[in-house]
PDB file of C-alpha atoms in Angstrom:
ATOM      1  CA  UNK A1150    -147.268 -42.662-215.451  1.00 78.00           C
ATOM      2  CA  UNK A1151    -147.083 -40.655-212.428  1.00 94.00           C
ATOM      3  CA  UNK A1152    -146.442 -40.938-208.588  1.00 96.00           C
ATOM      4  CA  UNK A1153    -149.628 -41.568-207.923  1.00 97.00           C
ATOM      5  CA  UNK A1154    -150.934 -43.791-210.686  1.00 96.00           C
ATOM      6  CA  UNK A1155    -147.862 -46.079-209.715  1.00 97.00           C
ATOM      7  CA  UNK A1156    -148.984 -46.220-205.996  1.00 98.00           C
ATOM      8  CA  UNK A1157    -152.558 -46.719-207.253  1.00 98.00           C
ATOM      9  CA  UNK A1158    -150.836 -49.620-209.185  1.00 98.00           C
ATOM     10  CA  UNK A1159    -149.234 -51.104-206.392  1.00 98.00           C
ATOM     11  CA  UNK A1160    -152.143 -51.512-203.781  1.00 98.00           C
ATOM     12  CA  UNK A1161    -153.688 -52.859-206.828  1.00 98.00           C
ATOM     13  CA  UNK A1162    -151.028 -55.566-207.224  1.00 98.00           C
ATOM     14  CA  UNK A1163    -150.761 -56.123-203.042  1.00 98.00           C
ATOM     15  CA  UNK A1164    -154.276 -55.538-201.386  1.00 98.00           C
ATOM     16  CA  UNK A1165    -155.332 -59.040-202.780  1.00 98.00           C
ATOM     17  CA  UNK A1166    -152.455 -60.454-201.158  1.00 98.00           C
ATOM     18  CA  UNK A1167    -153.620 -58.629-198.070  1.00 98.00           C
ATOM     19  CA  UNK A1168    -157.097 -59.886-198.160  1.00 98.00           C
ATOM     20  CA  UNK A1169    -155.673 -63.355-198.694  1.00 98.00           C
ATOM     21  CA  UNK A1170    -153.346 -62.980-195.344  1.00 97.00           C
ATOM     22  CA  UNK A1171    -155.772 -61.215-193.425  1.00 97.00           C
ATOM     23  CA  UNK A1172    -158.559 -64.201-193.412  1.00 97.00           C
ATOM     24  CA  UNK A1173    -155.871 -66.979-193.187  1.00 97.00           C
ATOM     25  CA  UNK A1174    -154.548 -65.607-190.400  1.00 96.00           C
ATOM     26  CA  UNK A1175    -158.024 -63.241-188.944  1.00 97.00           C
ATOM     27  CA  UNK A1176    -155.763 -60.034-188.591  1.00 96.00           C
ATOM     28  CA  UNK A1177    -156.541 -57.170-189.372  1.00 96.00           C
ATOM     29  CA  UNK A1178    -154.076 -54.575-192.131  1.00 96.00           C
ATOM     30  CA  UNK A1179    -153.497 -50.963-192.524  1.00 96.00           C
ATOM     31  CA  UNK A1180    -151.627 -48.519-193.512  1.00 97.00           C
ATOM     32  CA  UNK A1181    -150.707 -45.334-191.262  1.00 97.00           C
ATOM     33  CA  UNK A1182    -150.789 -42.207-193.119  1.00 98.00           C
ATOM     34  CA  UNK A1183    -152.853 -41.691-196.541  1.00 98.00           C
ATOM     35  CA  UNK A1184    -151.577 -42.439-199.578  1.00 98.00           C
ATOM     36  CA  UNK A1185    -153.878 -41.306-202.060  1.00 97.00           C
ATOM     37  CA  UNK A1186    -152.664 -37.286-201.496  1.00 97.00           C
ATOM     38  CA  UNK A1187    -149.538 -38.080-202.693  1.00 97.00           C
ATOM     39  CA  UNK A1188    -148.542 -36.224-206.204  1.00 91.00           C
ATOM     40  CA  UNK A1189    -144.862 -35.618-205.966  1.00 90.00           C
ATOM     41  CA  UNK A1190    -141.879 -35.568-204.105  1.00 90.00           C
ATOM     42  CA  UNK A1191    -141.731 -37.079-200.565  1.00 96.00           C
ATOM     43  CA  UNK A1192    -139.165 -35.378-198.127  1.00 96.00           C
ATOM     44  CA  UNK A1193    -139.553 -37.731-195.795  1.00 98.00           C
ATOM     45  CA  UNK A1194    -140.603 -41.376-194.943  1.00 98.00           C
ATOM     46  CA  UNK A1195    -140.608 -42.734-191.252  1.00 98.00           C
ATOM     47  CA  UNK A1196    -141.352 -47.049-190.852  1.00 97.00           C
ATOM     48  CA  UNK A1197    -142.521 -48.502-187.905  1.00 95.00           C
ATOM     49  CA  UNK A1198    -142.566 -51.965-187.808  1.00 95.00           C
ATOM     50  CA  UNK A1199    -146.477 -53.271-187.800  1.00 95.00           C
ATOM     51  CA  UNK A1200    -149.703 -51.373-186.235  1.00 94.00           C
ATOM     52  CA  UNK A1201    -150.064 -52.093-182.537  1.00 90.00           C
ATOM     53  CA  UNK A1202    -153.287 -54.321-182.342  1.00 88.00           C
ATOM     54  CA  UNK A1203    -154.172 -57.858-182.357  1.00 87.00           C
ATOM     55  CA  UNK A1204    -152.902 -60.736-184.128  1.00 87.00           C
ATOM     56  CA  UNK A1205    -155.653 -63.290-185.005  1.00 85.00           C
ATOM     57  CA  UNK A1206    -158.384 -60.727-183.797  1.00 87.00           C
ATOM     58  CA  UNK A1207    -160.462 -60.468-186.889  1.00 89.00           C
ATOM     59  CA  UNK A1208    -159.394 -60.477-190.904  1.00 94.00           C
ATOM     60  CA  UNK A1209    -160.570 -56.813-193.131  1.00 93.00           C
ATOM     61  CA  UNK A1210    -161.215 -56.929-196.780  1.00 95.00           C
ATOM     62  CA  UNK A1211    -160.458 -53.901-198.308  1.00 97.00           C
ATOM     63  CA  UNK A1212    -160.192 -52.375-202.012  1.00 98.00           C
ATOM     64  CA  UNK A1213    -156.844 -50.688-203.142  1.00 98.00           C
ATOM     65  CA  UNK A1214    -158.864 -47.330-202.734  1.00 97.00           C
ATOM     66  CA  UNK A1215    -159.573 -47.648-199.132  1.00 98.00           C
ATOM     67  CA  UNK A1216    -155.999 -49.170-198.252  1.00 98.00           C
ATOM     68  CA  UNK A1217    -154.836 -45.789-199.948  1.00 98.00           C
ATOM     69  CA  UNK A1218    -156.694 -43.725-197.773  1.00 98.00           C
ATOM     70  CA  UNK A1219    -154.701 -44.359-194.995  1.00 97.00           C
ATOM     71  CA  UNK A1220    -155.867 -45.652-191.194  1.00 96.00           C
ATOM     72  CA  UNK A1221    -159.323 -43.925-191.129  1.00 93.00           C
ATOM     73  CA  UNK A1222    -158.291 -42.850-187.345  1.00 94.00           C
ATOM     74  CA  UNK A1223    -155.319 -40.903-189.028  1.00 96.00           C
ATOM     75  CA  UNK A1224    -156.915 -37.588-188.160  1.00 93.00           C
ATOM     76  CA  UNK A1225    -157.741 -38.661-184.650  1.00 95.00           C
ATOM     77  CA  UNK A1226    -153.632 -38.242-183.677  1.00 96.00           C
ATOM     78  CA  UNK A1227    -154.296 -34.793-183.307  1.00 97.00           C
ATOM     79  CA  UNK A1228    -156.973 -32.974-180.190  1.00 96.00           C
ATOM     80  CA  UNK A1229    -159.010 -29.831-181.062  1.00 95.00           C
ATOM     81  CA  UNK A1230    -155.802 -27.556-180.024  1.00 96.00           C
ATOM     82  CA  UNK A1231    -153.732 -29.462-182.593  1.00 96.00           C
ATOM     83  CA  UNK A1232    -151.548 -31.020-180.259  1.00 97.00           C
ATOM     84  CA  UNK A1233    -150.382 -34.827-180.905  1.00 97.00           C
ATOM     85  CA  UNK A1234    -152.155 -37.571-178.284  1.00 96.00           C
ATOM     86  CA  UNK A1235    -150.784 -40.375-180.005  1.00 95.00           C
ATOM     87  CA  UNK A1236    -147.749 -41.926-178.284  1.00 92.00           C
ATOM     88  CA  UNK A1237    -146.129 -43.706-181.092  1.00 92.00           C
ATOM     89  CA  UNK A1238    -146.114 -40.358-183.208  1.00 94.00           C
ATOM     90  CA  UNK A1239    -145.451 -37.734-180.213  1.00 94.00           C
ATOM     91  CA  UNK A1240    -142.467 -39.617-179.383  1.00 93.00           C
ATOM     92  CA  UNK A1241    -141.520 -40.503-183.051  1.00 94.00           C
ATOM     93  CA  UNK A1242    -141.460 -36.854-184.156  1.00 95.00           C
ATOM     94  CA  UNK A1243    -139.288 -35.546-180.782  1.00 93.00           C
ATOM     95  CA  UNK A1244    -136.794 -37.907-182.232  1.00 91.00           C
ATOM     96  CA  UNK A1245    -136.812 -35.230-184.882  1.00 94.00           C
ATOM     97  CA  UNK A1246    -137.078 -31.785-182.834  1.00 94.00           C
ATOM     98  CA  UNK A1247    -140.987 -31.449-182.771  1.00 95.00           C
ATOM     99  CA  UNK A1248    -142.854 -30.091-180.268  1.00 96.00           C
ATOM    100  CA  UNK A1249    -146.382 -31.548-179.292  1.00 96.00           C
ATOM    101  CA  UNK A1250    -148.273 -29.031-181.878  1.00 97.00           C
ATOM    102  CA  UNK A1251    -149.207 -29.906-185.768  1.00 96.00           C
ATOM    103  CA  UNK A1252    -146.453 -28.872-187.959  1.00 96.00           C
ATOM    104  CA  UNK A1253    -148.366 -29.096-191.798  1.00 95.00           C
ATOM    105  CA  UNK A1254    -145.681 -27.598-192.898  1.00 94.00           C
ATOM    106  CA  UNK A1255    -143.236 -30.242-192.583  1.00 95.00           C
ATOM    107  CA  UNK A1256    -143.838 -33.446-190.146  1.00 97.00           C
ATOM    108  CA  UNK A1257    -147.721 -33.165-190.577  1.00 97.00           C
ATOM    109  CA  UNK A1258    -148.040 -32.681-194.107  1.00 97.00           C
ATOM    110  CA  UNK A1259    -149.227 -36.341-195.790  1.00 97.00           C
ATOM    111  CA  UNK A1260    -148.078 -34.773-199.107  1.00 97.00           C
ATOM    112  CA  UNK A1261    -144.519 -34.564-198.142  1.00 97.00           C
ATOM    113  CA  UNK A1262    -144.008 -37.222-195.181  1.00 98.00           C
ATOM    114  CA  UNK A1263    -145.073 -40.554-195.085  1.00 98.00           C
ATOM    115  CA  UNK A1264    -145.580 -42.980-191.941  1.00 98.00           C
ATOM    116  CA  UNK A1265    -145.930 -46.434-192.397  1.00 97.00           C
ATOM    117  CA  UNK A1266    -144.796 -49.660-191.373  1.00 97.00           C
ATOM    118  CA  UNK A1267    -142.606 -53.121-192.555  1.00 96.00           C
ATOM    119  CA  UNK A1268    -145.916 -55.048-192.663  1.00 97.00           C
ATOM    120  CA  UNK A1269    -149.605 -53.440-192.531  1.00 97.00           C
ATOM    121  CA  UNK A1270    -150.591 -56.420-190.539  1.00 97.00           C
ATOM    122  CA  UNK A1271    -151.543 -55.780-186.869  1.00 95.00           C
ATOM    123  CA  UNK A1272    -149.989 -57.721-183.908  1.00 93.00           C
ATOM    124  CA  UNK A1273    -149.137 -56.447-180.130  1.00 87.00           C
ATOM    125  CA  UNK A1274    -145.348 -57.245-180.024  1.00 84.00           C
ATOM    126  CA  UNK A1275    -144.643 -56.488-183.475  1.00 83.00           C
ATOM    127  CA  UNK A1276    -141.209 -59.022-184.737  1.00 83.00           C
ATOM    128  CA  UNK A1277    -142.149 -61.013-181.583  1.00 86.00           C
ATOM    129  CA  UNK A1278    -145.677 -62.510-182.088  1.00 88.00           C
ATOM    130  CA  UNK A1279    -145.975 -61.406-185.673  1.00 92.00           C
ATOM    131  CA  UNK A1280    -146.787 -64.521-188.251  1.00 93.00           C
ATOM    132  CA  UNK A1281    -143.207 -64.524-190.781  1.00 93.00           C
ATOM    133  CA  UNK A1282    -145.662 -64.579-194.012  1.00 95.00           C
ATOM    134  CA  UNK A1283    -147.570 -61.211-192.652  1.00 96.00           C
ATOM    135  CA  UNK A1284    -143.882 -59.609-192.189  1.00 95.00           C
ATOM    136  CA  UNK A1285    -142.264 -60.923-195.433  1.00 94.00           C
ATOM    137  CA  UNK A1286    -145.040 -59.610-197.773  1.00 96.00           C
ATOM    138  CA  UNK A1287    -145.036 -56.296-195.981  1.00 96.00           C
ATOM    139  CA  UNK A1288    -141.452 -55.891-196.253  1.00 95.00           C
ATOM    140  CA  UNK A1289    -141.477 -56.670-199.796  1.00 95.00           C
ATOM    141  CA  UNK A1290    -144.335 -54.140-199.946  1.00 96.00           C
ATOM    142  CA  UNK A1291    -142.764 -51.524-198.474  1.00 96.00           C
ATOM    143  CA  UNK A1292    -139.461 -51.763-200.458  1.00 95.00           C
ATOM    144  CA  UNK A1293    -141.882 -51.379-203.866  1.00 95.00           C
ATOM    145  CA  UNK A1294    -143.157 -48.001-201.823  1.00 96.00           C
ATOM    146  CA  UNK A1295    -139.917 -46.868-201.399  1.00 96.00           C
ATOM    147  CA  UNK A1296    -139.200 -47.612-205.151  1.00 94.00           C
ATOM    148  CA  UNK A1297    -142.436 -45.583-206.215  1.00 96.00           C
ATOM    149  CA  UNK A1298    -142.042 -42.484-204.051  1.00 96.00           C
ATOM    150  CA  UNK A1299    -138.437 -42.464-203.900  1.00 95.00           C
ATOM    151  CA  UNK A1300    -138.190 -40.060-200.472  1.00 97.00           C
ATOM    152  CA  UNK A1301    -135.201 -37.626-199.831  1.00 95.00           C
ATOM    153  CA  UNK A1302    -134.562 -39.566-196.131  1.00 97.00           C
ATOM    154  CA  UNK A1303    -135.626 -42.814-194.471  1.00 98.00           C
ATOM    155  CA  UNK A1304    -135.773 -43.322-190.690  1.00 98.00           C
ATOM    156  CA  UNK A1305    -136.641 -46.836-189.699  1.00 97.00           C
ATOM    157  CA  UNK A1306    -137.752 -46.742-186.327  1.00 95.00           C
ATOM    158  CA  UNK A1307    -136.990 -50.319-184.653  1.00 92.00           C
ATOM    159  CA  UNK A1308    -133.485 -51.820-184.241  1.00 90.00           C
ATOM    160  CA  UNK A1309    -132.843 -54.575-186.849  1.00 90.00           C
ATOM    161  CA  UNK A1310    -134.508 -52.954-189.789  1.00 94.00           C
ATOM    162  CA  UNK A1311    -132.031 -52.581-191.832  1.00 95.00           C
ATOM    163  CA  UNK A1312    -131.155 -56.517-191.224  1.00 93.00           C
ATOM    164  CA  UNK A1313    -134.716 -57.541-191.583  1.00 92.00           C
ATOM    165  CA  UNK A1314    -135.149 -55.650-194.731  1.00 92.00           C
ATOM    166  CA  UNK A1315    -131.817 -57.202-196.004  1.00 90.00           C
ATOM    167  CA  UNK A1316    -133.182 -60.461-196.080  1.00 85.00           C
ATOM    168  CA  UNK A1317    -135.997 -59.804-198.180  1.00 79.00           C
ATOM    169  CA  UNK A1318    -135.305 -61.102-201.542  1.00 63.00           C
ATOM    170  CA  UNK A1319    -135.694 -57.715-202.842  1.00 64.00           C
ATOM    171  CA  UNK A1320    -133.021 -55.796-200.160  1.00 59.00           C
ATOM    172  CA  UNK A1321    -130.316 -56.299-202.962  1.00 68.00           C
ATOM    173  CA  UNK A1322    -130.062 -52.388-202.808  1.00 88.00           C
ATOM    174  CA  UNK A1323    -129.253 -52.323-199.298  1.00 93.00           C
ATOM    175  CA  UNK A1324    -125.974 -51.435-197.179  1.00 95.00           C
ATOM    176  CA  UNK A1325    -125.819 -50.056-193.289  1.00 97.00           C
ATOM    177  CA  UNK A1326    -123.196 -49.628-190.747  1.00 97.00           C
ATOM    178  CA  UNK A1327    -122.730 -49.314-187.616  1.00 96.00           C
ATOM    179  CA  UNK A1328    -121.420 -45.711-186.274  1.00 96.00           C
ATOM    180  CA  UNK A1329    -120.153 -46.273-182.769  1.00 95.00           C
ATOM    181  CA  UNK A1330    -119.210 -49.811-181.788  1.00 93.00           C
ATOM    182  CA  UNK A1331    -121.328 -50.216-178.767  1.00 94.00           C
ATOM    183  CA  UNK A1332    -124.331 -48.268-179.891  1.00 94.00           C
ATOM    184  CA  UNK A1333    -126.884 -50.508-181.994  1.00 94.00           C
ATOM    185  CA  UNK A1334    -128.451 -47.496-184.201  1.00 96.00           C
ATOM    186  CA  UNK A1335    -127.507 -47.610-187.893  1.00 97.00           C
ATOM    187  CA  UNK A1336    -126.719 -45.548-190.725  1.00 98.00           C
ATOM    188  CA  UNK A1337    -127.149 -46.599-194.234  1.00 97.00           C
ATOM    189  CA  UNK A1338    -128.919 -46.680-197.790  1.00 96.00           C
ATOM    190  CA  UNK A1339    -132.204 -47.975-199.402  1.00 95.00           C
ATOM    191  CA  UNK A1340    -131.805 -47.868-202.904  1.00 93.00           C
ATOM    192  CA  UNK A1341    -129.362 -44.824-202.906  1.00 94.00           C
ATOM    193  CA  UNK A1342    -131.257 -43.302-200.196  1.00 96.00           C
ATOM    194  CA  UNK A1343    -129.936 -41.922-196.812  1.00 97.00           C
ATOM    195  CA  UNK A1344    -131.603 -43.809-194.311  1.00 98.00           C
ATOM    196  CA  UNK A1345    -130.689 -43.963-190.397  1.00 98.00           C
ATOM    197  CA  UNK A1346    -132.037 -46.595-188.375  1.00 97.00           C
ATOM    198  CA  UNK A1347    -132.823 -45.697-184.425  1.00 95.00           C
ATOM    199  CA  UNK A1348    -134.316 -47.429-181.477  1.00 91.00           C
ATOM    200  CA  UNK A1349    -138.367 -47.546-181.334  1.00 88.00           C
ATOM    201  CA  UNK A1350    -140.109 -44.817-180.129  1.00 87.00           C
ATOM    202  CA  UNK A1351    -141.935 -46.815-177.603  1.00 84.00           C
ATOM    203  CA  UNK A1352    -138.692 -48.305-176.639  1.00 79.00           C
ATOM    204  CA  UNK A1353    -139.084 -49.156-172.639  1.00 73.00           C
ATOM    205  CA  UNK A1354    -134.993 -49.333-172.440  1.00 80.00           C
ATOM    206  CA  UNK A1355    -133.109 -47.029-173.928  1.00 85.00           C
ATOM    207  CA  UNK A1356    -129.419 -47.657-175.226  1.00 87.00           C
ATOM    208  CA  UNK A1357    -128.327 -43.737-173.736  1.00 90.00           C
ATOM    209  CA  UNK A1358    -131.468 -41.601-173.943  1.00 89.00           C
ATOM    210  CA  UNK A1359    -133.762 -40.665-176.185  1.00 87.00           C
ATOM    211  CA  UNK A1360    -132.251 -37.023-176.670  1.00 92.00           C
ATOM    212  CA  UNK A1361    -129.248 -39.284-177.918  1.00 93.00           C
ATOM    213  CA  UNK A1362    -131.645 -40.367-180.675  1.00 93.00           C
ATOM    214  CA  UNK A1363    -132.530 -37.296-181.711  1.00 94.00           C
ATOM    215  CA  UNK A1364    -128.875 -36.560-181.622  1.00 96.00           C
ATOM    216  CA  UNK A1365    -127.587 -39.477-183.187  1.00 96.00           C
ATOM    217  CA  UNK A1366    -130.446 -38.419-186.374  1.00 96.00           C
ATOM    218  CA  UNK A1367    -129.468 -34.898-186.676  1.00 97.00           C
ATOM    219  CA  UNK A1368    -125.990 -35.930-186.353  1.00 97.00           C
ATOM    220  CA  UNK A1369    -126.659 -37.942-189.673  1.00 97.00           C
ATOM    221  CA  UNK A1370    -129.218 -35.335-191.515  1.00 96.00           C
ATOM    222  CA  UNK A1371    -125.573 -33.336-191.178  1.00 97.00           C
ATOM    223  CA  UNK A1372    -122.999 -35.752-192.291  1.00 97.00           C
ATOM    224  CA  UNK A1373    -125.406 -36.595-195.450  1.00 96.00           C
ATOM    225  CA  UNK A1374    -125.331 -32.887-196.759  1.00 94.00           C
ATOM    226  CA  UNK A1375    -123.476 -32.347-199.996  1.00 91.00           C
ATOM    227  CA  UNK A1376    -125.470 -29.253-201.520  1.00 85.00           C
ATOM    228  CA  UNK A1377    -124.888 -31.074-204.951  1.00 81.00           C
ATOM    229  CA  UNK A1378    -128.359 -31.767-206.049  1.00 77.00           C
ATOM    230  CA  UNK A1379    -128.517 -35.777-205.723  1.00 74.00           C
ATOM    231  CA  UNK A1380    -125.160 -36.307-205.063  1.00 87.00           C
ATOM    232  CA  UNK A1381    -125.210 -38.555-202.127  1.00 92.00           C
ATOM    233  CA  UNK A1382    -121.951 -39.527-200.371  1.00 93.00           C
ATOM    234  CA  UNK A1383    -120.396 -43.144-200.045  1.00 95.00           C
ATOM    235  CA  UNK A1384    -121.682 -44.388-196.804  1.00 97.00           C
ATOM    236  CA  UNK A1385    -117.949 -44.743-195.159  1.00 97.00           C
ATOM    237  CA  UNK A1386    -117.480 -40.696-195.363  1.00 97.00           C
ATOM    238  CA  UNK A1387    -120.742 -40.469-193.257  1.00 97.00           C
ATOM    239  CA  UNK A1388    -119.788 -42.918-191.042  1.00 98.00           C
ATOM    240  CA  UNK A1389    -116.741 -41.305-190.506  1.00 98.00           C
ATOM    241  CA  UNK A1390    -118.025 -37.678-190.240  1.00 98.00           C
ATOM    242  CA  UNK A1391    -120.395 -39.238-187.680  1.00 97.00           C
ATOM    243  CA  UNK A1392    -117.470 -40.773-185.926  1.00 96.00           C
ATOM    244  CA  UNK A1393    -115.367 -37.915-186.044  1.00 97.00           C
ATOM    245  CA  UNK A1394    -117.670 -35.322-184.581  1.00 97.00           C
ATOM    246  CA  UNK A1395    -118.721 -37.305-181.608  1.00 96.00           C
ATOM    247  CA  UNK A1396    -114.851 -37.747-180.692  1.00 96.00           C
ATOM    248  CA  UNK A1397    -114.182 -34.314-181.082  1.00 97.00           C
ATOM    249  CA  UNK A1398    -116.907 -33.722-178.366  1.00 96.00           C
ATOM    250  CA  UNK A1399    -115.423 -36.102-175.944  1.00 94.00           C
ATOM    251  CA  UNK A1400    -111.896 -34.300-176.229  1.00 96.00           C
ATOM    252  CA  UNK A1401    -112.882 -30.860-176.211  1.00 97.00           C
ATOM    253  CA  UNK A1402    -116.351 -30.965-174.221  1.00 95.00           C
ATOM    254  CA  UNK A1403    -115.780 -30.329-170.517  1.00 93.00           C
ATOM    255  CA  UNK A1404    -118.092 -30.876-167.660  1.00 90.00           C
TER     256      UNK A1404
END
């Protein structure tokens, strides 16, 4: 079976579920990028934590085809001169060096990056108003996706993740730390998979700044290289390659 006959196979085995959710609770579901395209490896996957909308607004029925296809404003994000007017996803992909123009290369390529969420279901303050049944399916959802597609790098974008993701009954193959002590953002693993956990994009207080978030990823994209073909470190060394390189910028940077 391949990549995409397993994801075909899960949205088989979760869009009921969804359906069933959606009209007990009249919410709507989606997911954000398409994810019928997919065919092979994924370099990248970024999670939100639920589509901005309203909870209790109306239900959707959909087939595991049209779930697949992604949120059918996905190509919307972009204007006629190619340059991102979605907020979410403009500020999303500065975390990760991107200017405001398509990059299909890399960050705009649905083959090779996927953007999605803990739970599909919409609400307007995401862990705040969202129902705990429309979050726990999603997560466990999302942790089958990650299973399926097995991507290079996680970023979780949303403080917590890792903790919320934990307590799913199927976070067994989950560990995080903490890199600075009075910094929230987190470094970690899904599955064997170097994932770093940041503040939201749409974030209206930010710990430092949000060129520390861009830092504080890069910093980790750096610490995780081994150039031994999946050979992935033990999540202490990163930690303390993180830790070490931000010290030796406080002793030898001068203003």
């Amino acid at each position: 079976m391949n990549v995409q006959e397993e994801i075909v196979k899960w949205a088989e085995k979760y869009v009921p579920e969804f359906n069933k959710l959606s009209e007990k609770y009249n919410t709507s579901y989606y997911t954000q990028s398409p994810l019928n395209c997919i065919d092979g490896e994924v370099d990248l996957m970024l999670i939100g934590i639920n589509p901005k909308g309203n909870l209790g607004d109306g239900s959707s029925k959909k087939t595991a085809e049209e779930y697949l296809a992604g949120n059918r404003c996905w190509s919307e994000r972009f204007n006629k001169e190619d340059k991102i007017v979605w907020n979410f996803n403009q500020r999303a992909r500065f975390f990760l060096g991107y200017n405001d123009f398509r990059h299909d290369e890399s960050i705009d390529n649905d083959k090779k990056t996927v953007w999605t969420n803990l739970s599909p279901f919409e609400s307007k303050n995401g862990n705040n108003d969202l129902k705990k049944e429309l979050m726990e399916i999603g997560i466990k959802s999302t942790l089958e996706l990650i299973g399926i597609i097995r991507p290079k790098r996680i970023i979780l974008l949303g403080i917590n993740a890792f903790e919320q993701l934990e307590k799913s009954q199927e976070g067994q193959n989950i560990e995080y730390s903490k890199v600075f002590s009075n910094i929230k953002a987190q470094v970690g693993r899904i599955n064997n998979i170097p994932t770093v956990c940041i503040d939201h994009p749409c974030s209206r207080q930010w710990e430092v700044s949000n060129k520390f978030n861009s830092m504080f990823v890069f910093l980790h994209e750096l610490a995780e290289i081994t150039n031994k073909k999946s050979d992935v470190k033990p999540l202490k060394e990163v930690v303390k390659i993180m830790h070490d390189e931000m010290k030796l910028w406080q002793d030898r940077v001068v203003l």
